[in-house]
Amino acid sequence: MEHKDEYEAVRAEWEQGVAQALERITTFDESIGNLRVKDCTYRFYRDTRFSADKSPYKNHFGAYINAKGKKALRGGYYLHLEPEGCLLAVGNYWLPTNILTACRNEIMANEEEWLKCVESRQFKKYFTGKKETTSWEESWSEPQGFGLTKLKTCPAGFPRDYEHVKYLRLKDYCAWHHVADDFFEGDGWLDEMDRIFKAAKPMMDFMNNVIDDYE
């Protein structure tokens, strides 16, 4: 691999940053206290078996910090390093239909608690999107938002006139916030990461209380 030495240097620096993130997140989420850096990071080699893009390497570094592992259904914390695409995200990215239905029922059954999570001043500051999106690709390119994929209408079996139907239309409960390319440099980024992750943690905890019953 060309530029292998450069890659190894950048990877080492990235993994050091992930270690710092783990240490900081543990201060407000003890559930991830047993994780190591290698539990959260990904291989740099792409799986090209089912992709038209056959380039062998990824163009980003990512780390998913989840108490039950990178493939768990429950929500976690995600850090992403990519030129013009750096971001932080909290929550889950995909849920089976039965769990998604349970989450929607939980929103309606505990509406007041849910609204405290997603309509707080801090949540809106970091995760209010500027436009309505329904596809994963379109959403991920937006500066910030909540819900990578959404139904265009109310899901079947739920009341179409429900006041907060926009939350029932979500197909995931991922909140993301793009940051500058130099965000992860120095030490100050940990404080901002702390604020962003804490703003979304109540939402994630709300959903994890449902999801954990299925894992």
PDB file of C-alpha atoms in Angstrom:
ATOM      1  CA  MET A   1       0.000   0.000   0.000  1.00  0.00           C
ATOM      2  CA  GLU A   2       1.365   3.400  -1.007  1.00  0.00           C
ATOM      3  CA  HIS A   3       1.784   5.930   1.820  1.00  0.00           C
ATOM      4  CA  LYS A   4       1.674   3.123   4.383  1.00  0.00           C
ATOM      5  CA  ASP A   5       3.834   5.038   6.848  1.00  0.00           C
ATOM      6  CA  GLU A   6       1.543   8.057   6.594  1.00  0.00           C
ATOM      7  CA  TYR A   7      -1.479   5.847   7.103  1.00  0.00           C
ATOM      8  CA  GLU A   8       0.019   4.169  10.168  1.00  0.00           C
ATOM      9  CA  ALA A   9       0.828   7.557  11.701  1.00  0.00           C
ATOM     10  CA  VAL A  10      -2.695   8.888  11.105  1.00  0.00           C
ATOM     11  CA  ARG A  11      -4.279   5.685  12.394  1.00  0.00           C
ATOM     12  CA  ALA A  12      -2.212   5.816  15.583  1.00  0.00           C
ATOM     13  CA  GLU A  13      -3.272   9.419  16.142  1.00  0.00           C
ATOM     14  CA  TRP A  14      -6.915   8.525  15.464  1.00  0.00           C
ATOM     15  CA  GLU A  15      -6.840   5.616  17.897  1.00  0.00           C
ATOM     16  CA  GLN A  16      -5.324   7.858  20.542  1.00  0.00           C
ATOM     17  CA  GLY A  17      -8.257  10.212  20.035  1.00  0.00           C
ATOM     18  CA  VAL A  18     -10.731   7.329  20.342  1.00  0.00           C
ATOM     19  CA  ALA A  19      -9.057   6.340  23.613  1.00  0.00           C
ATOM     20  CA  GLN A  20      -9.535   9.892  24.879  1.00  0.00           C
ATOM     21  CA  ALA A  21     -13.172   9.842  23.780  1.00  0.00           C
ATOM     22  CA  LEU A  22     -13.764   6.561  25.617  1.00  0.00           C
ATOM     23  CA  GLU A  23     -12.288   7.980  28.788  1.00  0.00           C
ATOM     24  CA  ARG A  24     -14.438  11.113  28.576  1.00  0.00           C
ATOM     25  CA  ILE A  25     -17.700   9.344  27.686  1.00  0.00           C
ATOM     26  CA  THR A  26     -17.243   6.959  30.595  1.00  0.00           C
ATOM     27  CA  THR A  27     -17.619   9.919  32.943  1.00  0.00           C
ATOM     28  CA  PHE A  28     -21.301  10.257  31.984  1.00  0.00           C
ATOM     29  CA  ASP A  29     -22.063   6.779  30.606  1.00  0.00           C
ATOM     30  CA  GLU A  30     -20.581   4.002  32.723  1.00  0.00           C
ATOM     31  CA  SER A  31     -22.042   1.311  30.456  1.00  0.00           C
ATOM     32  CA  ILE A  32     -19.159   1.700  27.982  1.00  0.00           C
ATOM     33  CA  GLY A  33     -16.467   1.502  30.657  1.00  0.00           C
ATOM     34  CA  ASN A  34     -15.326  -1.991  29.619  1.00  0.00           C
ATOM     35  CA  LEU A  35     -14.664  -1.088  25.974  1.00  0.00           C
ATOM     36  CA  ARG A  36     -11.236  -0.871  24.394  1.00  0.00           C
ATOM     37  CA  VAL A  37     -10.246   1.077  21.299  1.00  0.00           C
ATOM     38  CA  LYS A  38     -10.208  -2.060  19.131  1.00  0.00           C
ATOM     39  CA  ASP A  39     -13.818  -2.760  20.172  1.00  0.00           C
ATOM     40  CA  CYS A  40     -14.895   0.513  18.580  1.00  0.00           C
ATOM     41  CA  THR A  41     -12.810   1.011  15.440  1.00  0.00           C
ATOM     42  CA  TYR A  42     -13.172  -0.457  11.949  1.00  0.00           C
ATOM     43  CA  ARG A  43     -10.909  -2.044   9.364  1.00  0.00           C
ATOM     44  CA  PHE A  44      -9.532   0.369   6.761  1.00  0.00           C
ATOM     45  CA  TYR A  45     -10.057  -2.164   3.980  1.00  0.00           C
ATOM     46  CA  ARG A  46     -13.395  -1.981   2.160  1.00  0.00           C
ATOM     47  CA  ASP A  47     -15.649  -4.953   1.488  1.00  0.00           C
ATOM     48  CA  THR A  48     -16.077  -4.632  -2.277  1.00  0.00           C
ATOM     49  CA  ARG A  49     -17.976  -7.873  -2.916  1.00  0.00           C
ATOM     50  CA  PHE A  50     -21.348  -6.202  -3.407  1.00  0.00           C
ATOM     51  CA  SER A  51     -20.243  -2.705  -4.412  1.00  0.00           C
ATOM     52  CA  ALA A  52     -19.709  -1.135  -7.819  1.00  0.00           C
ATOM     53  CA  ASP A  53     -16.878   0.868  -6.230  1.00  0.00           C
ATOM     54  CA  LYS A  54     -13.909  -1.525  -6.117  1.00  0.00           C
ATOM     55  CA  SER A  55     -11.435   0.851  -4.456  1.00  0.00           C
ATOM     56  CA  PRO A  56      -9.738  -1.213  -1.744  1.00  0.00           C
ATOM     57  CA  TYR A  57      -9.511   1.382   1.017  1.00  0.00           C
ATOM     58  CA  LYS A  58     -11.928   3.610   2.871  1.00  0.00           C
ATOM     59  CA  ASN A  59     -11.491   7.379   2.747  1.00  0.00           C
ATOM     60  CA  HIS A  60     -12.435   7.885   6.381  1.00  0.00           C
ATOM     61  CA  PHE A  61     -11.867   6.688   9.935  1.00  0.00           C
ATOM     62  CA  GLY A  62     -14.817   5.815  12.146  1.00  0.00           C
ATOM     63  CA  ALA A  63     -15.384   4.670  15.708  1.00  0.00           C
ATOM     64  CA  TYR A  64     -18.662   3.383  17.116  1.00  0.00           C
ATOM     65  CA  ILE A  65     -18.763   3.320  20.907  1.00  0.00           C
ATOM     66  CA  ASN A  66     -21.518   0.948  21.969  1.00  0.00           C
ATOM     67  CA  ALA A  67     -21.738  -1.002  25.224  1.00  0.00           C
ATOM     68  CA  LYS A  68     -22.995  -4.096  23.364  1.00  0.00           C
ATOM     69  CA  GLY A  69     -20.631  -3.882  20.399  1.00  0.00           C
ATOM     70  CA  LYS A  70     -20.480  -2.315  16.945  1.00  0.00           C
ATOM     71  CA  LYS A  71     -23.216  -4.575  15.539  1.00  0.00           C
ATOM     72  CA  ALA A  72     -25.686  -4.083  18.385  1.00  0.00           C
ATOM     73  CA  LEU A  73     -29.198  -2.751  17.772  1.00  0.00           C
ATOM     74  CA  ARG A  74     -29.041  -0.418  20.768  1.00  0.00           C
ATOM     75  CA  GLY A  75     -27.826   3.121  20.230  1.00  0.00           C
ATOM     76  CA  GLY A  76     -24.265   4.314  20.762  1.00  0.00           C
ATOM     77  CA  TYR A  77     -21.838   7.144  20.036  1.00  0.00           C
ATOM     78  CA  TYR A  78     -20.145   7.567  16.649  1.00  0.00           C
ATOM     79  CA  LEU A  79     -17.089   9.606  15.624  1.00  0.00           C
ATOM     80  CA  HIS A  80     -16.268  10.104  11.940  1.00  0.00           C
ATOM     81  CA  LEU A  81     -13.106  11.592  10.422  1.00  0.00           C
ATOM     82  CA  GLU A  82     -13.255  12.391   6.703  1.00  0.00           C
ATOM     83  CA  PRO A  83     -12.203  15.437   4.644  1.00  0.00           C
ATOM     84  CA  GLU A  84     -15.237  17.755   4.471  1.00  0.00           C
ATOM     85  CA  GLY A  85     -17.303  15.119   6.245  1.00  0.00           C
ATOM     86  CA  CYS A  86     -16.287  15.012   9.907  1.00  0.00           C
ATOM     87  CA  LEU A  87     -19.176  14.472  12.295  1.00  0.00           C
ATOM     88  CA  LEU A  88     -20.426  13.162  15.613  1.00  0.00           C
ATOM     89  CA  ALA A  89     -23.569  11.053  15.916  1.00  0.00           C
ATOM     90  CA  VAL A  90     -25.638   9.487  18.680  1.00  0.00           C
ATOM     91  CA  GLY A  91     -28.308   6.792  18.529  1.00  0.00           C
ATOM     92  CA  ASN A  92     -29.024   3.812  16.277  1.00  0.00           C
ATOM     93  CA  TYR A  93     -28.902   3.448  12.502  1.00  0.00           C
ATOM     94  CA  TRP A  94     -31.296   0.603  11.746  1.00  0.00           C
ATOM     95  CA  LEU A  95     -34.040  -1.258  13.584  1.00  0.00           C
ATOM     96  CA  PRO A  96     -36.196  -4.268  12.645  1.00  0.00           C
ATOM     97  CA  THR A  97     -39.861  -3.475  12.094  1.00  0.00           C
ATOM     98  CA  ASN A  98     -41.072  -5.050  15.331  1.00  0.00           C
ATOM     99  CA  ILE A  99     -38.656  -3.022  17.467  1.00  0.00           C
ATOM    100  CA  LEU A 100     -39.368   0.140  15.503  1.00  0.00           C
ATOM    101  CA  THR A 101     -43.079  -0.358  16.157  1.00  0.00           C
ATOM    102  CA  ALA A 102     -42.367  -0.801  19.876  1.00  0.00           C
ATOM    103  CA  CYS A 103     -40.357   2.429  19.891  1.00  0.00           C
ATOM    104  CA  ARG A 104     -43.185   4.327  18.202  1.00  0.00           C
ATOM    105  CA  ASN A 105     -45.654   2.974  20.743  1.00  0.00           C
ATOM    106  CA  GLU A 106     -43.335   4.073  23.524  1.00  0.00           C
ATOM    107  CA  ILE A 107     -43.223   7.610  22.128  1.00  0.00           C
ATOM    108  CA  MET A 108     -47.015   7.822  22.188  1.00  0.00           C
ATOM    109  CA  ALA A 109     -47.314   6.200  25.615  1.00  0.00           C
ATOM    110  CA  ASN A 110     -44.700   8.498  27.177  1.00  0.00           C
ATOM    111  CA  GLU A 111     -45.077  11.568  25.018  1.00  0.00           C
ATOM    112  CA  GLU A 112     -44.136  14.119  27.670  1.00  0.00           C
ATOM    113  CA  GLU A 113     -40.902  12.339  28.544  1.00  0.00           C
ATOM    114  CA  TRP A 114     -40.008  11.937  24.859  1.00  0.00           C
ATOM    115  CA  LEU A 115     -40.564  15.593  24.078  1.00  0.00           C
ATOM    116  CA  LYS A 116     -38.285  16.573  26.945  1.00  0.00           C
ATOM    117  CA  CYS A 117     -35.565  14.548  25.222  1.00  0.00           C
ATOM    118  CA  VAL A 118     -35.933  15.786  21.638  1.00  0.00           C
ATOM    119  CA  GLU A 119     -37.280  19.300  22.097  1.00  0.00           C
ATOM    120  CA  SER A 120     -34.837  20.480  24.735  1.00  0.00           C
ATOM    121  CA  ARG A 121     -32.831  23.608  23.949  1.00  0.00           C
ATOM    122  CA  GLN A 122     -29.555  21.678  23.660  1.00  0.00           C
ATOM    123  CA  PHE A 123     -30.974  18.933  21.438  1.00  0.00           C
ATOM    124  CA  LYS A 124     -32.453  21.484  19.052  1.00  0.00           C
ATOM    125  CA  LYS A 125     -29.171  23.445  19.018  1.00  0.00           C
ATOM    126  CA  TYR A 126     -27.129  20.517  17.761  1.00  0.00           C
ATOM    127  CA  PHE A 127     -29.620  18.365  15.863  1.00  0.00           C
ATOM    128  CA  THR A 128     -32.319  20.513  14.266  1.00  0.00           C
ATOM    129  CA  GLY A 129     -32.124  19.989  10.507  1.00  0.00           C
ATOM    130  CA  LYS A 130     -32.573  22.774   7.996  1.00  0.00           C
ATOM    131  CA  LYS A 131     -34.733  20.802   5.575  1.00  0.00           C
ATOM    132  CA  GLU A 132     -36.851  17.675   5.367  1.00  0.00           C
ATOM    133  CA  THR A 133     -34.963  14.637   4.061  1.00  0.00           C
ATOM    134  CA  THR A 134     -36.033  11.014   3.678  1.00  0.00           C
ATOM    135  CA  SER A 135     -32.983   9.190   2.276  1.00  0.00           C
ATOM    136  CA  TRP A 136     -29.833   8.165   4.135  1.00  0.00           C
ATOM    137  CA  GLU A 137     -27.485   9.763   1.589  1.00  0.00           C
ATOM    138  CA  GLU A 138     -29.327  13.078   1.529  1.00  0.00           C
ATOM    139  CA  SER A 139     -29.650  13.262   5.291  1.00  0.00           C
ATOM    140  CA  TRP A 140     -26.010  12.420   6.056  1.00  0.00           C
ATOM    141  CA  SER A 141     -24.827  15.316   3.891  1.00  0.00           C
ATOM    142  CA  GLU A 142     -26.875  17.841   5.870  1.00  0.00           C
ATOM    143  CA  PRO A 143     -24.980  19.857   8.536  1.00  0.00           C
ATOM    144  CA  GLN A 144     -27.068  18.306  11.316  1.00  0.00           C
ATOM    145  CA  GLY A 145     -30.317  16.491  11.854  1.00  0.00           C
ATOM    146  CA  PHE A 146     -32.350  13.770  13.506  1.00  0.00           C
ATOM    147  CA  GLY A 147     -33.531  10.651  11.679  1.00  0.00           C
ATOM    148  CA  LEU A 148     -31.413   9.503   8.736  1.00  0.00           C
ATOM    149  CA  THR A 149     -34.347   7.832   7.018  1.00  0.00           C
ATOM    150  CA  LYS A 150     -38.033   8.658   7.311  1.00  0.00           C
ATOM    151  CA  LEU A 151     -41.329   7.452   5.979  1.00  0.00           C
ATOM    152  CA  LYS A 152     -43.090   9.939   3.726  1.00  0.00           C
ATOM    153  CA  THR A 153     -46.355   9.390   5.594  1.00  0.00           C
ATOM    154  CA  CYS A 154     -47.528   8.099   8.950  1.00  0.00           C
ATOM    155  CA  PRO A 155     -46.658   4.410   9.525  1.00  0.00           C
ATOM    156  CA  ALA A 156     -49.491   1.914   9.157  1.00  0.00           C
ATOM    157  CA  GLY A 157     -51.468   1.322  12.323  1.00  0.00           C
ATOM    158  CA  PHE A 158     -50.746   4.731  13.859  1.00  0.00           C
ATOM    159  CA  PRO A 159     -53.054   7.770  13.902  1.00  0.00           C
ATOM    160  CA  ARG A 160     -52.369  10.104  10.985  1.00  0.00           C
ATOM    161  CA  ASP A 161     -53.627  13.086  12.969  1.00  0.00           C
ATOM    162  CA  TYR A 162     -51.205  12.526  15.853  1.00  0.00           C
ATOM    163  CA  GLU A 163     -49.726  15.908  16.796  1.00  0.00           C
ATOM    164  CA  HIS A 164     -46.134  14.642  16.836  1.00  0.00           C
ATOM    165  CA  VAL A 165     -46.386  12.278  13.880  1.00  0.00           C
ATOM    166  CA  LYS A 166     -42.983  13.407  12.579  1.00  0.00           C
ATOM    167  CA  TYR A 167     -41.375  11.293  15.289  1.00  0.00           C
ATOM    168  CA  LEU A 168     -43.414   8.255  14.286  1.00  0.00           C
ATOM    169  CA  ARG A 169     -42.204   8.597  10.696  1.00  0.00           C
ATOM    170  CA  LEU A 170     -38.581   8.065  11.716  1.00  0.00           C
ATOM    171  CA  LYS A 171     -37.048   4.731  10.682  1.00  0.00           C
ATOM    172  CA  ASP A 172     -34.048   5.232  12.960  1.00  0.00           C
ATOM    173  CA  TYR A 173     -33.188   7.389  15.952  1.00  0.00           C
ATOM    174  CA  CYS A 174     -29.841   8.775  14.863  1.00  0.00           C
ATOM    175  CA  ALA A 175     -28.914  12.373  15.675  1.00  0.00           C
ATOM    176  CA  TRP A 176     -25.839  13.780  13.898  1.00  0.00           C
ATOM    177  CA  HIS A 177     -23.840  16.984  13.856  1.00  0.00           C
ATOM    178  CA  HIS A 178     -21.110  17.830  11.340  1.00  0.00           C
ATOM    179  CA  VAL A 179     -17.916  19.442  12.606  1.00  0.00           C
ATOM    180  CA  ALA A 180     -14.941  21.179  10.970  1.00  0.00           C
ATOM    181  CA  ASP A 181     -12.091  19.195   9.437  1.00  0.00           C
ATOM    182  CA  ASP A 182      -9.753  20.338  12.213  1.00  0.00           C
ATOM    183  CA  PHE A 183     -12.246  19.472  14.965  1.00  0.00           C
ATOM    184  CA  PHE A 184     -10.277  16.522  16.349  1.00  0.00           C
ATOM    185  CA  GLU A 185      -7.020  18.475  16.662  1.00  0.00           C
ATOM    186  CA  GLY A 186      -5.752  19.541  20.081  1.00  0.00           C
ATOM    187  CA  ASP A 187      -7.651  18.850  23.298  1.00  0.00           C
ATOM    188  CA  GLY A 188     -10.604  21.252  23.118  1.00  0.00           C
ATOM    189  CA  TRP A 189     -12.665  18.895  20.933  1.00  0.00           C
ATOM    190  CA  LEU A 190     -13.350  16.612  23.884  1.00  0.00           C
ATOM    191  CA  ASP A 191     -15.330  19.356  25.623  1.00  0.00           C
ATOM    192  CA  GLU A 192     -17.475  20.003  22.552  1.00  0.00           C
ATOM    193  CA  MET A 193     -17.940  16.274  21.979  1.00  0.00           C
ATOM    194  CA  ASP A 194     -19.057  16.051  25.599  1.00  0.00           C
ATOM    195  CA  ARG A 195     -21.720  18.723  25.053  1.00  0.00           C
ATOM    196  CA  ILE A 196     -22.987  17.221  21.792  1.00  0.00           C
ATOM    197  CA  PHE A 197     -23.202  13.666  23.109  1.00  0.00           C
ATOM    198  CA  LYS A 198     -24.861  14.719  26.361  1.00  0.00           C
ATOM    199  CA  ALA A 199     -27.477  16.686  24.417  1.00  0.00           C
ATOM    200  CA  ALA A 200     -28.573  13.500  22.617  1.00  0.00           C
ATOM    201  CA  LYS A 201     -28.074  10.955  25.395  1.00  0.00           C
ATOM    202  CA  PRO A 202     -31.589  11.338  26.929  1.00  0.00           C
ATOM    203  CA  MET A 203     -33.109  10.509  23.527  1.00  0.00           C
ATOM    204  CA  MET A 204     -30.825   7.521  23.121  1.00  0.00           C
ATOM    205  CA  ASP A 205     -31.529   6.274  26.650  1.00  0.00           C
ATOM    206  CA  PHE A 206     -35.269   6.535  26.007  1.00  0.00           C
ATOM    207  CA  MET A 207     -34.961   4.295  22.954  1.00  0.00           C
ATOM    208  CA  ASN A 208     -32.407   1.935  24.470  1.00  0.00           C
ATOM    209  CA  ASN A 209     -34.858   1.177  27.261  1.00  0.00           C
ATOM    210  CA  VAL A 210     -37.104  -0.291  24.558  1.00  0.00           C
ATOM    211  CA  ILE A 211     -34.407  -1.840  22.364  1.00  0.00           C
ATOM    212  CA  ASP A 212     -32.640  -3.593  25.235  1.00  0.00           C
ATOM    213  CA  ASP A 213     -35.734  -5.734  25.811  1.00  0.00           C
ATOM    214  CA  TYR A 214     -35.073  -7.339  22.413  1.00  0.00           C
ATOM    215  CA  GLU A 215     -31.322  -7.980  22.730  1.00  0.00           C
TER     216      GLU A 215
END
